[in-house]
Amino acid sequence: MSKPEIPPLLAQLNPLGFWDLALQTLAKELSPQQFKTWIQPLKIKGYEESERLLLIGAPNPFKLDWIRRTFSSRLHEIAADYFGYPVNLQFTLGSDAHRSSQSAPVKTEFEVGLAAPATVLPSAVPAPAPDSGLGLDAVDDIPNPAEREQAKLNPALTFENFVTGKANQLARAASIQVAHNPGSSYNPMFLYGGVGLGKTHLIHAIGNHLLKNKPDARIRYIHAEQYVSDVVRAYQQKAFDRFKRYYHSLDLLLIDDIQFFGGKSRTQEEFFYAFEALINNGSQVIITSDTYPKEMEGIDERLISRFDSGLTVAIEPPELEMRVAILMKKAAAEGVPMSEDVAFFVAKHLRSNIRELEGALRKILAYVRFHGKEVNIEVARSALKDLLSIQNRQISVESIQRTVADFYSIKVADMYSKKRPANIARPRQIAMFIAKELTQKSLPEIGELFGGRDHTTVLHAVRKIAEERQHDSHLNHELHVLEQSLKN
Ligand code: ADP
Ligand code: MG
């Protein structure tokens, strides 16, 4: 499942913008009938920025229940993607309920000082239902909701429901170690890997674990983008002292997707001091990123060397068995058991990451609940019709590069390297030609994916191979084999 597009940094994030995105995203993911029945009647009823709380109203108890069970986790994801941090969505009945005042979560000193005033939409009558927010609040193994609220931890992300395989066992082991001995074993811990592989999940798990063992620990999860805007706000309000005091006093700082700091030198400077203070205090710092420290762009050298000074650990894309295990576990947790053969069928088709698997599972569950069927391969195939056909139709430039490199026994890296020997240059030209032929990409886009080459280089390659193919039957045959293997 593709990630909804994230709005530019510091753009006005607001509940209506989120709702627009949610409607667009769900319209693509659901059938028109489902969309009209379940999603369209929903309304945003209120938003309290300082509490990260968004109220969504449903027109009747039946729909309310259905939405909670079926769409809660997806809406939470879209909200987290939009706002850049987890948001607590509460589902409530659409009419005449009133917000009880005692339910207002405790605020930290920092938030009281810096957060913008709560925004409540004009028509809003905010009213969290007594048992609302199923997706997030159902887990009750953490003692103190106020602490959790301050820490911004999502209680649903724990070690218990984190499935392990070769791809993530190191990352998980290191995380458990750090959760048990914060500040003393690996400091900082730097966790990196591609999107949807479980980085955010793991660091929330660490926070939740520590909070459970030590309810008075000062813990804070923050997405790097949010940290950047907090720095800007502290700067505008000349509130740096308070900002510093807050961050420097933590026992555990979990900072997510730090690649967002790239090019933001003011933020980096501020973070550098916080980092030094925390490490000197023996407080634990945990950082995630989409790449390893030395590869990060636009980040100050001294930060990079600090990031790399503790433990740096990767999280890899899940292997087949792990994808199967994840599907089965998550399906069972939803109360809709999935057999191994169905899980294999889905896992074989969806290879990239766990978020995508969850998207597929959601579609299957929605289909099953809607049509009142059992999960089997046919049902999975129908529910995932769009996903699977897109996967089949779309050939990526990366897979072309991999296939061609394998075929001619060169390294994939040579596809984007600047090297020019003929045994490398020619397969590269062939890969460019096939990329033009089998994908929708433009010449400049292809050039970009081949190590930032100019579009005229791509054009030259495309013409040359096309021309040679006409009279070189050997080349023609090779291209044919390559094209066939890519299409299957
Ligand atoms: P990242 O931060 O690396 O982009 P996330 O931590 O947001 O990825 O993971 C994407 C989704 O996949 C989340 O819903 C998360 O709970 C789930 N997930 C990731 N790894 C696992 C795992 N090993 N077991 C169970 N669920 C996982
Ligand atoms: Mg993440």
Coordinates of C-alpha atoms and ligand atoms in Angstrom, one line a residue:
M1 CA 0.0 0.0 0.0
S2 CA 1.4 3.3 -0.9
K3 CA 1.9 5.9 1.8
P4 CA -0.3 8.9 1.6
E5 CA 1.6 11.9 0.4
I6 CA 2.9 13.9 3.4
P7 CA 2.3 17.6 3.2
P8 CA 5.4 19.9 3.3
L9 CA 7.1 20.6 6.6
L10 CA 5.4 23.2 8.7
A11 CA 2.6 23.6 6.3
Q12 CA -0.7 24.2 8.2
L13 CA -1.5 20.8 9.5
N14 CA -5.2 20.7 10.4
P15 CA -7.9 18.2 10.9
L16 CA -9.7 19.1 7.7
G17 CA -6.5 18.6 5.7
F18 CA -6.2 15.2 7.4
W19 CA -9.7 14.3 6.6
D20 CA -9.3 15.2 3.0
L21 CA -6.3 12.9 2.8
A22 CA -8.2 10.1 4.6
L23 CA -11.1 10.4 2.2
Q24 CA -8.8 10.3 -0.8
T25 CA -6.8 7.4 0.5
L26 CA -9.8 5.3 1.5
A27 CA -11.6 6.1 -1.7
K28 CA -8.8 4.3 -3.4
E29 CA -8.6 1.4 -1.1
L30 CA -12.3 0.6 -0.7
S31 CA -15.0 -0.3 -3.2
P32 CA -17.3 2.7 -4.0
Q33 CA -20.1 0.9 -2.1
Q34 CA -18.0 0.5 1.0
F35 CA -16.8 4.0 0.9
K36 CA -20.2 5.4 0.5
T37 CA -21.7 3.3 3.3
W38 CA -19.0 3.6 6.0
I39 CA -16.7 6.4 5.3
Q40 CA -18.7 9.2 3.7
P41 CA -21.1 9.6 6.7
L42 CA -18.3 10.2 9.1
K43 CA -17.5 13.7 10.3
I44 CA -14.6 15.3 12.0
K45 CA -16.0 16.8 15.2
G46 CA -13.1 18.3 17.0
Y47 CA -9.4 18.5 17.3
E48 CA -7.2 19.3 20.3
E49 CA -3.7 19.8 19.1
S50 CA -2.1 19.9 22.5
E51 CA -3.6 16.6 23.3
R52 CA -3.1 15.1 19.9
L53 CA -6.8 14.1 20.0
L54 CA -9.1 14.0 17.1
L55 CA -12.8 13.2 17.4
I56 CA -14.6 11.5 14.6
G57 CA -18.4 11.2 14.6
A58 CA -20.4 8.3 13.2
P59 CA -24.1 8.6 12.5
N60 CA -25.4 5.6 14.4
P61 CA -24.2 3.1 17.0
F62 CA -24.0 0.3 14.4
K63 CA -21.8 2.3 12.1
L64 CA -19.8 3.5 15.1
D65 CA -19.1 0.0 16.1
W66 CA -18.2 -1.1 12.6
I67 CA -15.8 1.8 12.1
R68 CA -14.0 1.1 15.3
R69 CA -13.6 -2.5 14.4
T70 CA -12.7 -2.2 10.8
F71 CA -11.2 1.1 10.0
S72 CA -9.7 2.4 13.3
S73 CA -6.2 1.2 12.7
R74 CA -6.1 2.4 9.1
L75 CA -7.3 5.8 10.1
H76 CA -4.7 6.0 12.8
E77 CA -2.0 5.2 10.2
I78 CA -3.2 7.9 7.8
A79 CA -3.4 10.4 10.7
A80 CA 0.2 9.5 11.8
D81 CA 1.3 9.9 8.2
Y82 CA -0.4 13.3 7.9
F83 CA 0.5 14.8 11.2
G84 CA 3.9 13.2 11.4
Y85 CA 3.3 11.7 14.8
P86 CA 0.7 9.3 16.3
V87 CA -2.7 10.9 16.9
N88 CA -5.3 9.6 19.1
L89 CA -8.5 9.2 17.1
Q90 CA -11.6 8.8 19.1
F91 CA -14.8 7.6 17.5
T92 CA -18.0 8.9 18.9
L93 CA -21.7 9.2 18.0
G94 CA -22.5 12.0 15.7
S95 CA -25.1 13.8 17.9
D96 CA -25.5 15.6 21.2
A97 CA -22.8 14.0 23.3
H98 CA -20.7 16.3 25.5
R99 CA -17.1 16.1 26.3
S100 CA -16.5 15.3 30.0
S101 CA -14.0 17.6 31.5
Q102 CA -12.2 15.1 33.7
S103 CA -11.0 13.2 30.6
A104 CA -8.5 15.9 29.7
P105 CA -5.1 14.3 29.7
V106 CA -2.3 15.8 31.7
K107 CA 0.0 18.1 29.8
T108 CA 3.7 18.5 30.2
E109 CA 5.1 21.8 31.3
F110 CA 6.7 22.0 27.8
E111 CA 3.4 21.5 26.0
V112 CA 1.5 23.9 28.2
G113 CA 4.1 26.5 27.4
L114 CA 4.5 25.9 23.7
A115 CA 1.6 24.2 22.1
A116 CA -0.8 26.3 20.1
P117 CA -4.2 26.7 21.8
A118 CA -6.6 23.8 21.2
T119 CA -8.5 24.1 18.0
V120 CA -12.1 22.9 18.1
L121 CA -14.0 23.1 14.9
P122 CA -17.0 25.4 15.0
S123 CA -19.6 22.6 14.7
A124 CA -17.8 20.4 17.1
V125 CA -19.3 18.9 20.1
P126 CA -16.4 16.8 21.1
A127 CA -17.4 13.7 23.0
P128 CA -15.1 10.7 23.5
A129 CA -17.4 7.7 24.1
P130 CA -16.6 6.0 27.4
D131 CA -14.9 3.0 25.7
S132 CA -13.7 4.8 22.6
G133 CA -10.4 4.6 20.7
L134 CA -10.4 0.8 20.6
G135 CA -7.3 0.6 18.4
L136 CA -5.1 2.4 20.8
D137 CA -6.6 2.1 24.2
A138 CA -7.5 -1.6 24.2
V139 CA -4.1 -2.6 25.5
D140 CA -4.0 -2.2 29.2
D141 CA -0.7 -3.4 30.4
I142 CA 0.7 0.0 31.0
P143 CA 0.0 1.5 34.4
N144 CA -0.4 5.2 34.0
P145 CA -2.2 6.8 31.1
A146 CA -1.0 10.2 32.0
E147 CA 2.6 9.1 31.7
R148 CA 1.9 7.4 28.5
E149 CA 0.2 10.5 27.2
Q150 CA 3.2 12.7 28.0
A151 CA 5.6 10.2 26.5
K152 CA 3.5 10.1 23.3
L153 CA 3.8 6.3 23.2
N154 CA 1.4 4.2 21.3
P155 CA 0.5 1.3 23.7
A156 CA -0.3 -1.0 20.8
L157 CA 3.3 -1.2 19.7
T158 CA 4.9 -3.7 21.9
F159 CA 7.6 -6.4 21.9
E160 CA 4.8 -9.0 22.4
N161 CA 3.2 -8.3 19.1
F162 CA 6.5 -7.8 17.2
V163 CA 7.1 -10.8 15.0
T164 CA 10.7 -11.9 14.7
G165 CA 12.6 -13.3 11.8
K166 CA 16.1 -13.1 10.3
A167 CA 15.5 -9.6 9.0
N168 CA 14.9 -8.0 12.4
Q169 CA 16.3 -10.3 15.1
L170 CA 19.3 -8.3 15.7
A171 CA 17.4 -5.1 15.9
R172 CA 14.9 -6.7 18.3
A173 CA 17.6 -8.2 20.5
A174 CA 19.4 -4.9 20.8
S175 CA 16.1 -3.1 21.5
I176 CA 15.3 -5.5 24.3
Q177 CA 18.8 -5.1 25.7
V178 CA 18.4 -1.4 25.8
A179 CA 14.9 -1.5 27.2
H180 CA 16.3 -3.5 30.1
N181 CA 19.4 -1.4 30.7
P182 CA 18.7 2.0 29.4
G183 CA 21.7 4.4 29.4
S184 CA 24.2 1.7 30.1
S185 CA 24.4 -0.8 27.3
Y186 CA 24.3 0.9 23.9
N187 CA 24.1 4.6 23.9
P188 CA 22.9 5.9 21.5
M189 CA 21.2 3.1 19.7
F190 CA 20.8 4.0 16.0
L191 CA 18.3 1.9 14.2
Y192 CA 18.0 2.2 10.4
G193 CA 16.1 0.5 7.5
G194 CA 13.5 1.2 4.8
V195 CA 9.9 2.3 5.2
G196 CA 7.4 0.0 6.8
L197 CA 10.0 -2.4 8.3
G198 CA 9.2 -1.8 12.0
K199 CA 11.5 0.9 13.2
T200 CA 8.7 3.0 14.8
H201 CA 7.2 -0.1 16.2
L202 CA 10.4 -1.2 17.9
I203 CA 11.2 2.1 19.5
H204 CA 7.6 2.5 20.9
A205 CA 8.1 -1.1 22.2
I206 CA 11.2 0.0 24.1
G207 CA 9.4 3.0 25.5
N208 CA 6.4 1.0 26.6
H209 CA 8.6 -1.6 28.2
L210 CA 10.5 0.9 30.2
L211 CA 7.4 2.7 31.2
K212 CA 5.9 -0.6 32.5
N213 CA 9.0 -1.4 34.6
K214 CA 9.6 2.2 35.7
P215 CA 6.4 4.2 35.7
D216 CA 8.1 7.3 36.8
A217 CA 10.8 7.3 34.1
R218 CA 10.7 10.4 31.9
I219 CA 10.2 9.2 28.4
R220 CA 9.5 11.0 25.2
Y221 CA 8.8 9.7 21.7
I222 CA 9.0 12.3 19.1
H223 CA 9.1 12.3 15.3
A224 CA 12.0 14.3 13.9
E225 CA 9.6 16.5 11.9
Q226 CA 7.8 17.4 15.1
Y227 CA 11.1 18.2 16.8
V228 CA 11.9 20.5 14.0
S229 CA 8.7 22.4 14.4
D230 CA 9.1 22.5 18.2
V231 CA 12.5 24.1 17.7
V232 CA 11.0 26.7 15.3
R233 CA 8.3 27.4 17.8
A234 CA 10.6 27.7 20.7
Y235 CA 12.7 30.1 18.6
Q236 CA 9.7 32.3 17.7
Q237 CA 8.5 32.4 21.3
K238 CA 12.0 32.8 22.7
A239 CA 11.3 29.8 24.9
F240 CA 14.5 28.0 24.4
D241 CA 15.2 27.6 28.1
R242 CA 12.0 25.7 28.7
F243 CA 12.6 23.7 25.6
K244 CA 16.1 22.8 26.7
R245 CA 15.1 22.0 30.3
Y246 CA 12.4 19.7 29.0
Y247 CA 14.6 17.7 26.6
H248 CA 17.7 17.7 28.8
S249 CA 15.8 16.2 31.7
L250 CA 14.5 13.1 30.0
D251 CA 15.5 9.5 30.9
L252 CA 14.8 8.1 27.5
L253 CA 14.5 10.1 24.2
L254 CA 13.1 8.2 21.2
I255 CA 13.6 10.2 18.1
D256 CA 12.1 8.9 14.9
D257 CA 13.1 9.4 11.2
I258 CA 16.0 11.7 12.0
Q259 CA 16.8 12.0 8.3
F260 CA 14.3 14.9 8.5
F261 CA 17.0 16.9 10.1
G262 CA 18.8 17.0 6.8
G263 CA 19.7 20.6 5.9
K264 CA 18.2 22.1 9.0
S265 CA 21.2 23.4 10.8
R266 CA 19.5 25.3 13.6
T267 CA 17.6 22.1 14.6
Q268 CA 20.8 20.1 14.4
E269 CA 22.6 22.5 16.6
E270 CA 19.9 22.4 19.2
F271 CA 19.7 18.6 19.0
F272 CA 23.4 18.3 19.4
Y273 CA 23.3 20.0 22.8
A274 CA 20.3 17.9 23.9
F275 CA 22.1 14.8 22.7
E276 CA 25.3 15.6 24.6
A277 CA 23.4 16.5 27.8
L278 CA 21.4 13.3 27.7
I279 CA 24.4 11.1 27.1
N280 CA 26.4 12.8 29.8
N281 CA 23.5 12.3 32.2
G282 CA 23.4 8.6 31.4
S283 CA 20.0 9.0 29.7
Q284 CA 19.3 6.7 26.8
V285 CA 18.9 8.1 23.3
I286 CA 17.4 6.0 20.5
I287 CA 17.4 7.2 16.9
T288 CA 15.8 5.8 13.8
S289 CA 16.6 6.7 10.2
D290 CA 16.0 5.4 6.7
T291 CA 19.7 5.0 6.2
Y292 CA 22.9 4.5 8.2
P293 CA 24.6 7.5 9.7
K294 CA 27.4 8.1 7.2
E295 CA 24.9 7.9 4.3
M296 CA 22.6 10.6 5.7
E297 CA 22.5 13.8 3.7
G298 CA 22.7 17.3 5.0
I299 CA 23.6 16.3 8.5
D300 CA 26.5 17.8 10.3
E301 CA 29.6 15.7 10.6
R302 CA 29.8 15.9 14.4
L303 CA 26.3 14.7 14.7
I304 CA 27.0 11.8 12.4
S305 CA 30.0 10.7 14.4
R306 CA 27.9 11.0 17.6
F307 CA 25.1 8.9 16.1
D308 CA 27.6 6.2 15.1
S309 CA 29.3 6.1 18.5
G310 CA 27.0 3.7 20.2
L311 CA 25.3 0.7 18.5
T312 CA 24.2 1.0 14.9
V313 CA 21.8 -1.7 13.8
A314 CA 19.9 -2.4 10.6
I315 CA 16.4 -3.8 10.1
E316 CA 16.0 -5.6 6.8
P317 CA 13.0 -6.4 4.6
P318 CA 11.1 -9.4 5.9
E319 CA 11.8 -12.8 4.3
L320 CA 8.9 -15.0 3.1
E321 CA 8.5 -17.0 6.3
M322 CA 8.4 -13.9 8.4
R323 CA 5.8 -12.3 6.1
V324 CA 3.7 -15.4 6.5
A325 CA 4.0 -15.4 10.3
I326 CA 3.1 -11.7 10.4
L327 CA 0.0 -12.2 8.4
M328 CA -1.2 -15.2 10.4
K329 CA -0.5 -13.4 13.7
K330 CA -2.3 -10.2 12.7
A331 CA -5.2 -12.0 11.2
A332 CA -5.6 -14.1 14.4
A333 CA -5.4 -10.9 16.5
E334 CA -8.3 -9.5 14.5
G335 CA -10.3 -12.7 15.2
V336 CA -10.3 -13.9 11.6
P337 CA -7.8 -16.8 11.5
M338 CA -5.9 -17.2 8.2
S339 CA -4.5 -20.5 7.1
E340 CA -0.9 -21.0 6.1
D341 CA -1.7 -21.5 2.5
V342 CA -3.6 -18.2 2.3
A343 CA -0.8 -16.4 4.1
F344 CA 1.7 -17.9 1.7
F345 CA -0.3 -16.8 -1.2
V346 CA -0.5 -13.2 0.0
A347 CA 3.1 -13.1 1.3
K348 CA 4.5 -14.4 -2.1
H349 CA 2.8 -11.5 -3.9
L350 CA 3.6 -8.7 -1.5
R351 CA 7.3 -8.5 -0.9
S352 CA 8.2 -5.0 0.0
N353 CA 7.4 -4.3 3.6
I354 CA 5.1 -4.9 6.6
R355 CA 3.0 -1.9 6.2
E356 CA 2.0 -3.2 2.8
L357 CA 1.2 -6.6 4.3
E358 CA -1.1 -4.9 6.8
G359 CA -2.8 -3.0 4.1
A360 CA -3.5 -6.3 2.3
L361 CA -4.8 -7.9 5.4
R362 CA -7.1 -5.0 6.0
K363 CA -8.5 -5.4 2.6
I364 CA -9.1 -9.1 3.1
L365 CA -10.7 -8.5 6.4
A366 CA -13.0 -5.8 5.1
Y367 CA -14.0 -8.1 2.2
V368 CA -14.6 -11.0 4.5
R369 CA -16.7 -9.0 6.9
F370 CA -18.6 -7.3 4.1
H371 CA -19.4 -10.4 2.2
G372 CA -19.7 -12.7 5.3
K373 CA -17.2 -15.2 3.9
E374 CA -14.3 -17.3 5.3
V375 CA -10.7 -16.5 4.4
N376 CA -9.4 -18.7 1.5
I377 CA -7.2 -18.1 -1.5
E378 CA -10.1 -17.2 -3.8
V379 CA -11.3 -14.6 -1.3
A380 CA -7.8 -13.2 -0.9
R381 CA -7.4 -13.1 -4.6
S382 CA -10.6 -11.1 -5.1
A383 CA -10.0 -8.8 -2.1
L384 CA -6.5 -8.0 -3.4
K385 CA -7.5 -7.9 -7.1
D386 CA -6.3 -4.3 -7.6
L387 CA -3.1 -4.7 -5.5
L388 CA -2.1 -7.8 -7.3
S389 CA -2.7 -6.6 -10.8
I390 CA -0.9 -3.4 -10.1
Q391 CA 2.0 -5.4 -8.8
N392 CA 2.0 -7.5 -11.9
R393 CA 1.7 -4.7 -14.3
Q394 CA 4.2 -2.4 -12.7
I395 CA 7.8 -3.3 -13.4
S396 CA 10.2 -1.2 -11.4
V397 CA 13.4 0.2 -12.7
E398 CA 15.1 -1.4 -9.7
S399 CA 13.9 -4.9 -10.7
I400 CA 15.1 -4.3 -14.3
Q401 CA 18.5 -3.3 -13.0
R402 CA 18.7 -6.3 -10.8
T403 CA 17.6 -8.7 -13.5
V404 CA 19.9 -7.3 -16.1
A405 CA 22.8 -7.2 -13.7
D406 CA 22.2 -10.9 -12.8
F407 CA 21.9 -11.9 -16.4
Y408 CA 25.2 -10.3 -17.4
S409 CA 27.0 -11.1 -14.1
I410 CA 27.8 -7.6 -13.0
K411 CA 27.0 -5.9 -9.7
V412 CA 23.7 -4.0 -9.4
A413 CA 25.7 -1.1 -8.1
D414 CA 27.4 -0.9 -11.5
M415 CA 24.0 0.2 -12.9
Y416 CA 24.4 3.5 -11.1
S417 CA 28.2 3.7 -10.9
K418 CA 30.2 6.0 -13.1
K419 CA 32.4 3.2 -14.4
R420 CA 32.6 2.9 -18.1
P421 CA 34.3 -0.4 -19.2
A422 CA 32.3 -2.0 -22.0
N423 CA 31.4 -5.1 -20.0
I424 CA 29.5 -2.8 -17.6
A425 CA 28.4 0.1 -19.9
R426 CA 26.6 -2.2 -22.3
P427 CA 24.4 -4.1 -19.8
R428 CA 23.7 -0.6 -18.3
Q429 CA 22.5 0.6 -21.7
I430 CA 20.4 -2.5 -22.1
A431 CA 18.8 -1.9 -18.7
M432 CA 18.0 1.7 -19.7
F433 CA 16.5 0.5 -22.9
I434 CA 14.3 -2.0 -21.1
A435 CA 13.4 0.6 -18.5
K436 CA 12.1 2.9 -21.3
E437 CA 10.2 0.1 -22.9
L438 CA 8.6 -1.5 -19.8
T439 CA 8.0 1.3 -17.4
Q440 CA 6.1 4.6 -17.6
K441 CA 9.2 6.6 -16.5
S442 CA 10.5 9.6 -18.5
L443 CA 14.0 9.8 -19.8
P444 CA 15.1 12.2 -17.0
E445 CA 13.5 9.9 -14.4
I446 CA 15.4 6.9 -15.8
G447 CA 18.6 8.9 -15.9
E448 CA 18.1 9.8 -12.2
L449 CA 17.6 6.1 -11.3
F450 CA 20.8 5.2 -13.1
G451 CA 23.0 7.2 -10.8
G452 CA 21.9 10.7 -11.8
R453 CA 22.8 10.5 -15.5
D454 CA 21.6 13.1 -18.0
H455 CA 18.5 12.3 -20.1
T456 CA 20.6 12.5 -23.3
T457 CA 22.7 9.6 -22.1
V458 CA 19.5 7.6 -21.6
L459 CA 18.2 8.6 -25.0
H460 CA 21.5 7.6 -26.7
A461 CA 21.3 4.2 -25.0
V462 CA 17.7 3.6 -26.0
R463 CA 18.3 4.5 -29.6
K464 CA 21.5 2.5 -29.8
I465 CA 20.0 -0.7 -28.4
A466 CA 16.8 -0.3 -30.4
E467 CA 18.9 0.1 -33.6
E468 CA 21.2 -2.9 -32.9
R469 CA 18.3 -5.1 -32.0
Q470 CA 17.1 -4.8 -35.6
H471 CA 20.1 -6.7 -37.1
D472 CA 21.7 -8.5 -34.1
S473 CA 19.6 -11.6 -33.6
H474 CA 21.7 -12.6 -30.6
L475 CA 21.0 -9.4 -28.8
N476 CA 17.4 -9.6 -29.8
H477 CA 17.1 -13.0 -28.2
E478 CA 18.7 -11.8 -25.0
L479 CA 16.4 -8.9 -24.8
H480 CA 13.5 -11.2 -25.3
V481 CA 14.6 -13.5 -22.5
L482 CA 15.1 -10.5 -20.2
E483 CA 11.7 -9.0 -21.0
Q484 CA 9.9 -12.3 -20.5
S485 CA 11.5 -12.9 -17.1
L486 CA 10.6 -9.4 -16.0
K487 CA 7.0 -9.7 -17.0
N488 CA 6.5 -12.9 -15.0
Ligands
ADP1 P1 8.9 2.0 9.9 O1 8.8 2.9 11.1 O2 10.1 1.2 9.8 O3 8.5 2.7 8.6 P2 6.6 0.8 11.3 O4 7.2 0.6 12.6 O5 5.7 2.0 11.2 O6 7.7 0.9 10.1 O7 5.9 -0.5 10.8 C1 4.9 -0.5 9.8 C2 3.7 -1.3 10.3 O8 4.1 -2.7 10.4 C3 3.3 -1.0 11.7 O9 1.9 -1.1 11.8 C4 4.0 -2.0 12.6 O10 3.2 -2.3 13.7 C5 4.0 -3.2 11.7 N1 5.2 -4.1 11.9 C6 6.4 -3.8 11.5 N2 7.3 -4.8 11.9 C7 6.5 -5.7 12.5 C8 6.8 -7.0 13.1 N3 8.0 -7.5 13.1 N4 5.8 -7.7 13.6 C9 4.5 -7.2 13.6 N5 4.2 -6.0 13.1 C10 5.2 -5.2 12.5
MG2 MG 8.5 4.9 11.1

